[in-house]
Short mmCIF file of C-alpha atoms in Angstrom, two decimals:
data_model
loop_
_atom_site.label_atom_id
_atom_site.label_comp_id
_atom_site.label_asym_id
_atom_site.label_seq_id
_atom_site.Cartn_x
_atom_site.Cartn_y
_atom_site.Cartn_z
CA MET A 1 85.43 100.05 68.43
CA LYS A 2 83.92 102.86 66.38
CA CYS A 3 86.16 104.95 64.16
CA PRO A 4 86.49 108.46 65.66
CA PHE A 5 86.68 109.92 62.13
CA CYS A 6 83.71 108.37 60.30
CA GLY A 7 81.85 106.52 63.09
CA SER A 8 82.04 103.14 61.40
CA PRO A 9 82.15 100.11 63.72
CA ASP A 10 84.22 98.27 61.09
CA THR A 11 87.76 98.65 62.51
CA GLN A 12 90.61 96.28 63.09
CA VAL A 13 93.58 96.15 65.44
CA VAL A 14 96.88 96.59 63.58
CA ASP A 15 99.26 96.46 66.56
CA SER A 16 99.03 95.94 70.33
CA ARG A 17 101.66 96.68 72.96
CA VAL A 18 101.74 96.51 76.73
CA SER A 19 103.18 99.57 78.50
CA ASP A 20 106.49 99.31 80.37
CA GLU A 21 104.60 99.41 83.68
CA GLY A 22 102.36 96.58 82.49
CA ASP A 23 99.12 98.37 83.38
CA THR A 24 98.07 99.72 79.98
CA VAL A 25 97.59 98.21 76.54
CA ARG A 26 98.15 100.49 73.53
CA ARG A 27 96.38 99.45 70.35
CA ARG A 28 96.85 100.89 66.86
CA ARG A 29 93.64 100.51 64.90
CA ARG A 30 92.62 101.04 61.29
CA CYS A 31 89.17 101.86 60.01
CA ASN A 32 88.13 99.56 57.15
CA VAL A 33 85.78 102.23 55.74
CA CYS A 34 87.80 105.48 55.71
CA ASP A 35 91.23 103.80 56.08
CA LYS A 36 92.34 106.22 58.83
CA ARG A 37 94.39 105.02 61.78
CA PHE A 38 93.92 105.84 65.45
CA THR A 39 95.25 104.72 68.83
CA THR A 40 93.33 103.46 71.84
CA TYR A 41 94.55 102.76 75.36
CA GLU A 42 93.08 100.16 77.67
CA THR A 43 93.45 100.18 81.44
CA ALA A 44 91.62 98.31 84.12
CA GLU A 45 88.99 100.36 85.87
CA VAL A 46 89.93 100.42 89.52
CA ARG A 47 87.43 101.53 92.12
CA MET A 48 89.03 103.01 95.18
CA PRO A 49 87.24 102.32 98.47
CA GLN A 50 85.33 104.95 100.40
CA VAL A 51 87.26 106.43 103.31
CA VAL A 52 85.50 106.27 106.68
CA LYS A 53 86.62 109.12 108.89
CA GLN A 54 86.83 109.12 112.71
CA ASN A 55 83.38 110.72 112.97
CA GLY A 56 81.81 108.09 110.70
CA GLN A 57 81.50 110.32 107.64
CA ARG A 58 82.45 108.78 104.32
CA SER A 59 84.34 110.46 101.50
CA GLU A 60 85.97 109.53 98.22
CA PHE A 61 89.55 108.28 98.39
CA ASP A 62 91.80 111.18 97.38
CA ARG A 63 95.38 110.49 96.27
CA ASP A 64 96.11 114.20 96.49
CA LYS A 65 95.50 114.20 100.25
CA ILE A 66 98.20 111.58 100.65
CA ARG A 67 100.55 113.53 98.37
CA ILE A 68 99.93 116.75 100.32
CA SER A 69 100.60 114.95 103.61
CA PHE A 70 103.91 113.67 102.25
CA GLN A 71 104.87 117.06 100.87
CA ARG A 72 104.17 118.78 104.18
CA ALA A 73 106.05 116.18 106.20
CA LEU A 74 109.00 116.14 103.77
CA HIS A 75 109.17 119.92 103.33
CA LYS A 76 112.86 120.93 103.11
CA ARG A 77 113.98 117.35 103.73
CA PRO A 78 116.56 115.66 101.47
CA VAL A 79 114.19 113.07 99.99
CA PRO A 80 113.92 112.79 96.19
CA THR A 81 110.46 113.20 94.70
CA GLN A 82 110.77 109.81 93.04
CA LEU A 83 111.06 108.09 96.43
CA MET A 84 108.02 109.98 97.68
CA ASP A 85 106.05 108.95 94.56
CA GLU A 86 107.06 105.32 95.04
CA ALA A 87 105.91 105.42 98.68
CA ILE A 88 102.56 106.90 97.63
CA SER A 89 102.17 104.18 94.99
CA ARG A 90 102.84 101.50 97.62
CA ILE A 91 100.13 102.99 99.85
CA ILE A 92 97.63 103.03 96.99
CA GLN A 93 98.48 99.40 96.18
CA LYS A 94 97.94 98.45 99.82
CA VAL A 95 94.60 100.26 99.90
CA LEU A 96 93.54 98.40 96.75
CA SER A 97 94.80 95.07 98.07
CA VAL A 98 92.54 95.36 101.11
CA GLY A 99 89.75 94.72 98.60
CA ASP A 100 86.98 96.23 100.72
CA ARG A 101 84.52 98.91 99.68
CA GLU A 102 85.53 100.99 102.69
CA ILE A 103 88.74 101.70 104.56
CA MET A 104 89.19 103.55 107.83
CA SER A 105 91.13 106.81 107.58
CA ARG A 106 93.16 105.55 110.54
CA GLN A 107 94.47 102.67 108.40
CA ILE A 108 95.59 105.07 105.68
CA GLY A 109 97.27 107.29 108.27
CA GLU A 110 99.18 104.31 109.64
CA MET A 111 100.29 103.38 106.12
CA VAL A 112 101.55 106.94 105.59
CA MET A 113 103.43 106.81 108.89
CA ALA A 114 105.04 103.48 108.00
CA GLU A 115 106.25 104.79 104.64
CA LEU A 116 107.51 108.06 106.14
CA ALA A 117 109.43 106.10 108.79
CA LYS A 118 111.32 104.35 105.98
CA LEU A 119 112.00 107.58 104.09
CA ASP A 120 112.91 110.14 106.73
CA LYS A 121 112.71 110.07 110.53
CA VAL A 122 112.17 113.84 110.86
CA ALA A 123 109.29 113.70 108.37
CA TYR A 124 107.84 110.78 110.32
CA ILE A 125 107.92 112.81 113.55
CA ARG A 126 106.38 115.84 111.81
CA PHE A 127 103.53 113.76 110.46
CA ALA A 128 103.05 111.90 113.74
CA SER A 129 102.78 115.18 115.66
CA VAL A 130 99.81 116.27 113.57
CA TYR A 131 98.28 112.84 112.96
CA ARG A 132 98.38 111.85 116.64
CA SER A 133 97.57 115.38 117.84
CA PHE A 134 100.55 115.84 120.13
CA SER A 135 99.65 118.01 123.08
CA ASP A 136 103.02 118.42 124.81
CA VAL A 137 106.75 117.77 124.58
CA ASP A 138 106.41 114.34 126.15
CA ASP A 139 104.49 113.14 123.11
CA PHE A 140 107.45 114.18 120.93
CA ARG A 141 109.90 112.43 123.25
CA ASP A 142 107.90 109.22 123.06
CA VAL A 143 107.92 109.20 119.26
CA ILE A 144 111.61 110.12 119.12
CA ARG A 145 112.37 107.19 121.42
CA GLU A 146 110.22 104.96 119.24
CA VAL A 147 112.07 106.07 116.09
CA THR A 148 115.56 105.80 117.60
CA LYS A 149 114.76 102.40 119.10
CA LYS A 150 113.98 101.05 115.60
CA ASP A 151 117.48 101.96 114.39
#
């Protein structure tokens, strides 16, 4: 690792610590030439799969789209932000665990629905109405029956 102050490659690690989450390593380093100290952080580079939409188009995976979907569905619902963030993290872990270069947008939508069903039934119905393109009241009734049957 080159020293950011003098550019020397002659540095040594003084201290290493793993983050509380276990996904980052923090290293304190010292330059053997200028004697200055600096910190580096190491994380694994994770490549998210491409999302294949219904029409066959491909796009980059976007965490913000999932967050926005949750925020819209949970608008004015009594669900703490922390629970929403945890649900989003679970979805991202599932997407990564698939291990493929591509994932269908339908699969992500189903993951969002499953997490919303655990968090808040009203939010689940809101999301389902848009995601499944409800066209009439009967579609709402069907989902409400589905949700109440699970309880």
